[in-house]
Amino acid sequence: MRITASHHRGRGLAGAFFSLILAGMTWWGTAAAGTLEEALPGLADRAFAVKQQAVQAIAATGDSRAFPILQALLAGDLYTREGADPPLVVARRTGTGWSLRDPLTRADLGEVEWEAVKKIPLNNALRTALRGGIATLTLSSPDPAVRSRAAKDLMRDPSPESVAALRVRLEQEQDAAVRTTLVLAVAVADLRVGTPEARLAAVSTLEGSLHPEARNGLTTLIANETNADVKAAAERALTAIDSRLTWNARAETLFFGLSLGSVLVLAAIGLAITFGVMGVINMAHGELMMLGAYTTYLVQQALPGWVDYSLFVAIPAAFIVSGLFGIAIERTVIRFLYGRPLETLLATFGISLILQQLVRTVISAQNVAVENPSWMSGSLHINPALALTYNRLYILAFALLVFVALLLILKRTALGLQVRAVSQNRAMARAMGVRSARVDALTFGLGAGIAGVAGVALSQLTNVGPNMGQAYIIDSFMVVVFGGVGNLWGTLIGGMTLGVANKFMEPWAGAVLAKILVLVFIILFIQKRPRGLFPQRGRAADG
Amino acid sequence: MRKRDLIKRLVLGSGLALGLSAVLSAAAADDTIKVGVLHSLSGTMAISETTLKDTVLMLVEEQNKKGGLLGKKLEAVVVDPASNWPLFAEKARELIAKDKVAAVFGCWTSVSRKSVLPVFEELNGLLFYPVQYEGEESSKNVFYTGAAPNQQAIPAVDYLMNDLGVKRWVLAGTDYVYPRTTNKILEAYLKQKGVAAEDIMINYTPFGHSDWQSIVADIKKFGGAGKKTAVVSTINGDANVPFYKELGNQGVSAEDIPVVAFSVGEEELSGIDTKPLVGHLAAWNYFMSVDTPENAAFIKQWHAFIKDPKRVTNDPMEAHKIGFDLWVKAVEKAGSTATDKVVKAIVGLETPNLTGGIAKMLPNHHITKPVLIGEIQDDGQFAVVWQTEGTVPGDAWSDFLPGSKDLEGDWTAPINCGNYNIKTKTCLGSAAK
């Protein structure tokens, strides 16, 4: 019987397969009453060391039933229970309790209460042993992806047995990609345990490899090597790797900067409308973002099991929620305060406190858990040393999308035309028949709605809590003022510049000092160019 | 004038009401003992401190069910210092001077403790402080029921060094007094253990830091030098969530570079998706998952009080429970709630820890505690992977800092000093604070 490749797509297929074959068997299996049955009770032991031995023993049996058991243990699905046979069970959550399965026969054992079973706790050493065991068992899986992963897992902590297994596999391997990984894994292992010739060969194999394991292996080798030739070769290889890594590190920093910049742009772009176009100093801007983030949370609560799609509902929902709050704020407070910036500042600051306390009272003072959809977790591997995290990539793209959408609204729609007209010359616009009060409300609503949409993006990066908005209000004003009040392009360029500058300074200045330096830079810049990067020209600039 | 009459009446009426209420509260004060609760119920720290307020209310309720204390009922006086450090001092003054509370249970951050300290010393009040802290302090009026550095940070580093074979260290913290002092102690300790300066990386970030990309990339690079690397994290509060998320996204697993945290407990984990954190470590003196009858009873009592079986318990809650028990015993022993009598009676008193062993109040106003290392599980609980044999006595002044290694706190006669120099046999008094 062979382990099928289906496990990495979920255990469904494998499970069905096993239950078909093994359904008739009893617990202390009839066929091959060998070591798997002997090793299994060790998993229920309290001591981690005993469990670790049991895992290694189970993996060493090579029994085809071993793989799903180890997989279940790693996934945290393996439980113990007292006073019933079998004592080890695979448990799945149901609405009222646990549905149990026999780990050996996969036979259904019915449902039990919450308290009836206890999860087997894992520690890191045990997890490493489990991954090693699973890798040994899956090294000859028919699926190349699974084989490749197994080879990578074995590379982490090579033992003489695993190296032997890797060599055997390498001889049979047909798939080119898997071969590359296997060659690398064997070379890394050779660095540790091989003869001087084998080590020298391994060094030349690893030359130019960007895998962290290769660099790790070489550094350890240089520290311990006695053979001068091998040591010199290893040092050359390491220098070559390091010079390639430097370029990767620069690319990485640039990406980090753009991604920080995209968050700044998202946070500031709503403010670029309310403050930049309308001239309202809106201290509640951060709280409008917070409302957007909470909308994401509520949408996820309302659609359990749809986490992967919830963001697509949350984005319009957050726009509407924050937008309506924005319109309400404009109609009830701000419209009485046009032309009185100090009063507006105080009033909106008060509103921000009210909104925070509202959330604290209605939902909770605690932070809430917003889940990341699976497509936003993990990273895109450009090469082994350079990986761009998906959540940052999507948010970067999203920021640009929001920017373009907003630009189109302002330049191409009737509302945009009216907004620009009112902001340039209110009296003239009114004379031409523009209902300026309605335009004000809609503009403020638009800015607030965009803030809500930014909140959805932030909920994927940071904590969602009543105070989250305060962290962004200073940054938002900074970007808008730096970019030039009243200019969307200024906000985009300003945000990205500040993000990249911050990230390039961070490695040598530290996170705290980098932020201070950016602020000092802005103060000096504003002294020189009080109207920001892209100052508004013409009559509007004087109004 | 009618209007003036109205105002007169109003003034008279309210004066009468005020007088009446003063009389009433004076009458009430006679048959109750007041307990102050000084925890932020709004602002940044509300996340952590609200739970502690509920814990004290639960302990007070429980004590009243047992018949109160010295034949009187206990009455909790709850104030909200709103995560605002100067307001902590104001509210503390209000509790001691106006409400005449017998003891105060409160504070979370070190800066809030530092802000109320002069008030408690001036008015001779009693404060029970339940959170792990940086040490370097011992006051007659404060009882430190959380861990001192030698009860949390040092054992955690020992575990990483001896059991996991860690050779390279990242000390990452939020930029304020607790992480800075703790990291100073740890750096001195590691160097004393023979760790080279280039194997230690120290990094500070602002409160609520959310963009961890570069720092995690740096940690990854630092860990890629062929030696086992671990991160010792004094990152505080909710900045931890994006930090662990970024670690997960950049593919740094707990098996490669474990992170041991001193400020991440069950309460902090209950608000987040724990998948990226599984396998990372935390060092505390209490975990909810510890299987003892005392702990089971405490969790049951908490769930019954808060009416939500999903709420978790955590280390500072245990510290309040121990502090409250010790205070009750001291008041019973002294037969009075007067500060000086309680301070005298409480040293040497014992109460069981919830995780086994006995908590004993030491002359330096710290207590004995077991130290546990736990690994985060996917249900937001910790599995204990290591613990000290027996309990560790809290040390107010670190033995690893040059300025403090000769200092001891001892609030029993004849020394009666928070910073007694054992070499010169002198009390530095308030000069060293």
PDB file of C-alpha atoms in Angstrom, chain A residues 46 48 75-76 93 118-125 127-128 131 156 212 215-217 219-220 249 252-253 255-257 259-260 357 360 365-372 376-379 385 387 389-392 459-463 466-467 470-472 503 506-507 510-512 515, chain B residues 41-48 50-51 175 203-206 208-215 217-218 220-221 223-227 238-242 245-246 248-251 253-256 258 267 270-273 275 278-281 291 311 375-379 383-385:
ATOM      1  CA  ARG A  46       3.350  12.958  29.412  1.00  0.00           C
ATOM      2  CA  PHE A  48       8.096  15.054  25.603  1.00  0.00           C
ATOM      3  CA  ALA A  75      -1.885  19.180  12.923  1.00  0.00           C
ATOM      4  CA  GLY A  76      -3.022  18.876  16.554  1.00  0.00           C
ATOM      5  CA  ARG A  93     -14.594  19.531  16.336  1.00  0.00           C
ATOM      6  CA  LYS A 118      -7.345  15.769  25.915  1.00  0.00           C
ATOM      7  CA  LYS A 119      -5.082  17.093  23.200  1.00  0.00           C
ATOM      8  CA  ILE A 120      -1.509  15.792  23.001  1.00  0.00           C
ATOM      9  CA  PRO A 121       0.699  18.847  23.573  1.00  0.00           C
ATOM     10  CA  LEU A 122       3.642  19.399  21.220  1.00  0.00           C
ATOM     11  CA  ASN A 123       6.913  21.193  21.646  1.00  0.00           C
ATOM     12  CA  ASN A 124       9.445  22.399  19.089  1.00  0.00           C
ATOM     13  CA  ALA A 125      11.757  19.400  19.406  1.00  0.00           C
ATOM     14  CA  ARG A 127       7.617  19.149  15.857  1.00  0.00           C
ATOM     15  CA  THR A 128      11.090  18.916  14.312  1.00  0.00           C
ATOM     16  CA  ARG A 131       8.583  16.856  10.259  1.00  0.00           C
ATOM     17  CA  ARG A 156      17.264  21.226   8.198  1.00  0.00           C
ATOM     18  CA  PRO A 212      19.853  29.939   3.820  1.00  0.00           C
ATOM     19  CA  ARG A 215      25.041  29.733   3.807  1.00  0.00           C
ATOM     20  CA  ASN A 216      24.477  28.315   7.281  1.00  0.00           C
ATOM     21  CA  GLY A 217      26.346  25.138   6.397  1.00  0.00           C
ATOM     22  CA  THR A 219      29.588  29.373   7.946  1.00  0.00           C
ATOM     23  CA  THR A 220      29.620  26.408  10.312  1.00  0.00           C
ATOM     24  CA  ALA A 249      18.775  42.813   0.638  1.00  0.00           C
ATOM     25  CA  GLU A 252      14.005  43.678  -0.125  1.00  0.00           C
ATOM     26  CA  THR A 253      14.431  47.040   1.623  1.00  0.00           C
ATOM     27  CA  PHE A 255       9.941  46.522  -1.235  1.00  0.00           C
ATOM     28  CA  PHE A 256       9.589  47.097   2.510  1.00  0.00           C
ATOM     29  CA  GLY A 257       9.717  50.837   1.875  1.00  0.00           C
ATOM     30  CA  SER A 259       4.875  48.602   1.285  1.00  0.00           C
ATOM     31  CA  LEU A 260       5.186  50.960   4.267  1.00  0.00           C
ATOM     32  CA  GLN A 357     -15.676  55.010  23.423  1.00  0.00           C
ATOM     33  CA  ARG A 360     -15.339  50.206  23.480  1.00  0.00           C
ATOM     34  CA  ALA A 365     -12.232  47.361  25.050  1.00  0.00           C
ATOM     35  CA  GLN A 366     -10.262  44.300  23.979  1.00  0.00           C
ATOM     36  CA  ASN A 367      -8.716  44.022  20.523  1.00  0.00           C
ATOM     37  CA  VAL A 368     -10.707  41.814  18.186  1.00  0.00           C
ATOM     38  CA  ALA A 369      -9.292  39.038  16.002  1.00  0.00           C
ATOM     39  CA  VAL A 370      -9.591  39.697  12.282  1.00  0.00           C
ATOM     40  CA  GLU A 371      -8.503  36.630  10.366  1.00  0.00           C
ATOM     41  CA  ASN A 372      -6.279  36.723   7.318  1.00  0.00           C
ATOM     42  CA  MET A 376      -2.940  36.639   1.961  1.00  0.00           C
ATOM     43  CA  SER A 377      -0.696  34.465   4.120  1.00  0.00           C
ATOM     44  CA  GLY A 378       2.800  33.344   3.229  1.00  0.00           C
ATOM     45  CA  SER A 379       5.132  34.839   0.703  1.00  0.00           C
ATOM     46  CA  ALA A 385      16.835  34.562  -0.333  1.00  0.00           C
ATOM     47  CA  ALA A 387      10.573  36.452  -0.551  1.00  0.00           C
ATOM     48  CA  THR A 389       5.003  38.597   1.699  1.00  0.00           C
ATOM     49  CA  TYR A 390       1.627  38.283  -0.015  1.00  0.00           C
ATOM     50  CA  ASN A 391      -0.279  40.497   2.413  1.00  0.00           C
ATOM     51  CA  ARG A 392       2.079  43.405   1.695  1.00  0.00           C
ATOM     52  CA  SER A 459      -7.061  45.146   9.661  1.00  0.00           C
ATOM     53  CA  GLN A 460      -4.927  42.679   7.715  1.00  0.00           C
ATOM     54  CA  LEU A 461      -1.657  44.148   8.948  1.00  0.00           C
ATOM     55  CA  THR A 462      -2.155  45.342  12.461  1.00  0.00           C
ATOM     56  CA  ASN A 463      -4.347  45.093  15.528  1.00  0.00           C
ATOM     57  CA  PRO A 466     -10.522  51.047  19.714  1.00  0.00           C
ATOM     58  CA  ASN A 467      -7.202  52.939  19.704  1.00  0.00           C
ATOM     59  CA  GLN A 470      -4.659  57.250  16.755  1.00  0.00           C
ATOM     60  CA  ALA A 471      -1.554  55.505  15.465  1.00  0.00           C
ATOM     61  CA  TYR A 472      -2.239  56.724  11.952  1.00  0.00           C
ATOM     62  CA  LYS A 503      13.009  51.764   5.625  1.00  0.00           C
ATOM     63  CA  GLU A 506      15.887  51.805   9.791  1.00  0.00           C
ATOM     64  CA  PRO A 507      18.741  49.259   9.552  1.00  0.00           C
ATOM     65  CA  GLY A 510      16.755  51.750  14.492  1.00  0.00           C
ATOM     66  CA  ALA A 511      12.979  51.988  14.241  1.00  0.00           C
ATOM     67  CA  VAL A 512      12.600  54.736  16.845  1.00  0.00           C
ATOM     68  CA  LYS A 515      10.868  57.784  12.601  1.00  0.00           C
TER      69      LYS A 515
ATOM     70  CA  LEU B  41     -10.738  50.877  32.260  1.00  0.00           C
ATOM     71  CA  SER B  42     -10.196  53.027  29.171  1.00  0.00           C
ATOM     72  CA  GLY B  43      -7.268  53.944  26.940  1.00  0.00           C
ATOM     73  CA  THR B  44      -4.408  51.762  25.695  1.00  0.00           C
ATOM     74  CA  MET B  45      -4.006  49.650  28.793  1.00  0.00           C
ATOM     75  CA  ALA B  46      -7.726  48.870  29.178  1.00  0.00           C
ATOM     76  CA  ILE B  47      -7.055  45.743  27.113  1.00  0.00           C
ATOM     77  CA  SER B  48      -5.044  44.205  29.936  1.00  0.00           C
ATOM     78  CA  THR B  50      -9.972  45.590  32.802  1.00  0.00           C
ATOM     79  CA  THR B  51      -9.566  41.881  33.555  1.00  0.00           C
ATOM     80  CA  ASP B 175      11.233  51.421  23.990  1.00  0.00           C
ATOM     81  CA  ASN B 203      16.554  46.274  19.122  1.00  0.00           C
ATOM     82  CA  TYR B 204      13.955  48.726  20.398  1.00  0.00           C
ATOM     83  CA  THR B 205      10.697  49.725  18.759  1.00  0.00           C
ATOM     84  CA  PRO B 206       8.056  52.308  19.655  1.00  0.00           C
ATOM     85  CA  GLY B 208       2.255  49.858  19.175  1.00  0.00           C
ATOM     86  CA  HIS B 209       4.816  49.322  16.385  1.00  0.00           C
ATOM     87  CA  SER B 210       3.149  47.643  13.431  1.00  0.00           C
ATOM     88  CA  ASP B 211       5.644  47.544  10.548  1.00  0.00           C
ATOM     89  CA  TRP B 212       7.988  44.711  11.489  1.00  0.00           C
ATOM     90  CA  GLN B 213       9.248  43.876   7.994  1.00  0.00           C
ATOM     91  CA  SER B 214      12.830  45.151   8.321  1.00  0.00           C
ATOM     92  CA  ILE B 215      13.285  43.972  11.894  1.00  0.00           C
ATOM     93  CA  ALA B 217      14.378  40.433   8.007  1.00  0.00           C
ATOM     94  CA  ASP B 218      17.274  41.510  10.245  1.00  0.00           C
ATOM     95  CA  LYS B 220      16.410  36.264   9.913  1.00  0.00           C
ATOM     96  CA  LYS B 221      19.813  37.430   8.704  1.00  0.00           C
ATOM     97  CA  GLY B 223      19.952  33.897  12.703  1.00  0.00           C
ATOM     98  CA  GLY B 224      21.487  32.753   9.416  1.00  0.00           C
ATOM     99  CA  ALA B 225      25.015  32.642  10.798  1.00  0.00           C
ATOM    100  CA  GLY B 226      25.076  28.947  11.486  1.00  0.00           C
ATOM    101  CA  LYS B 227      24.495  29.196  15.229  1.00  0.00           C
ATOM    102  CA  ASP B 238      -0.557  44.550  21.046  1.00  0.00           C
ATOM    103  CA  ALA B 239       2.621  45.242  19.013  1.00  0.00           C
ATOM    104  CA  ASN B 240       3.253  41.517  19.452  1.00  0.00           C
ATOM    105  CA  VAL B 241       0.490  40.507  17.060  1.00  0.00           C
ATOM    106  CA  PRO B 242       1.925  42.069  13.873  1.00  0.00           C
ATOM    107  CA  LYS B 245       2.355  37.621  11.961  1.00  0.00           C
ATOM    108  CA  GLU B 246       5.385  38.976  10.134  1.00  0.00           C
ATOM    109  CA  GLY B 248       5.007  33.679  10.106  1.00  0.00           C
ATOM    110  CA  ASN B 249       4.738  35.424   6.740  1.00  0.00           C
ATOM    111  CA  GLN B 250       8.498  35.573   6.270  1.00  0.00           C
ATOM    112  CA  GLY B 251       8.688  31.864   7.026  1.00  0.00           C
ATOM    113  CA  SER B 253       9.192  29.142  12.380  1.00  0.00           C
ATOM    114  CA  ALA B 254       9.572  28.493  16.085  1.00  0.00           C
ATOM    115  CA  GLU B 255      11.730  25.490  15.238  1.00  0.00           C
ATOM    116  CA  ASP B 256      14.286  27.736  13.486  1.00  0.00           C
ATOM    117  CA  PRO B 258      12.142  30.496  18.813  1.00  0.00           C
ATOM    118  CA  GLU B 267      -5.291  37.237  27.671  1.00  0.00           C
ATOM    119  CA  SER B 270      -7.327  35.416  23.207  1.00  0.00           C
ATOM    120  CA  GLY B 271      -7.774  38.396  20.877  1.00  0.00           C
ATOM    121  CA  ILE B 272      -5.808  37.017  17.953  1.00  0.00           C
ATOM    122  CA  ASP B 273      -5.388  34.273  15.412  1.00  0.00           C
ATOM    123  CA  LYS B 275      -1.733  29.968  14.049  1.00  0.00           C
ATOM    124  CA  VAL B 278       2.409  28.056  17.602  1.00  0.00           C
ATOM    125  CA  GLY B 279       5.646  26.787  19.132  1.00  0.00           C
ATOM    126  CA  HIS B 280       6.919  30.150  20.326  1.00  0.00           C
ATOM    127  CA  LEU B 281       7.613  30.396  24.025  1.00  0.00           C
ATOM    128  CA  ASP B 291      -3.197  21.018  36.049  1.00  0.00           C
ATOM    129  CA  ARG B 311     -12.635  33.864  29.279  1.00  0.00           C
ATOM    130  CA  GLU B 375       4.997  26.766  24.306  1.00  0.00           C
ATOM    131  CA  ILE B 376       2.056  28.377  22.577  1.00  0.00           C
ATOM    132  CA  GLN B 377      -0.481  25.837  21.299  1.00  0.00           C
ATOM    133  CA  ASP B 378      -2.970  26.449  18.515  1.00  0.00           C
ATOM    134  CA  ASP B 379      -5.843  26.894  20.986  1.00  0.00           C
ATOM    135  CA  ALA B 383       2.010  23.669  27.179  1.00  0.00           C
ATOM    136  CA  VAL B 384       4.587  23.723  29.963  1.00  0.00           C
ATOM    137  CA  VAL B 385       7.912  22.466  28.602  1.00  0.00           C
TER     138      VAL B 385
END
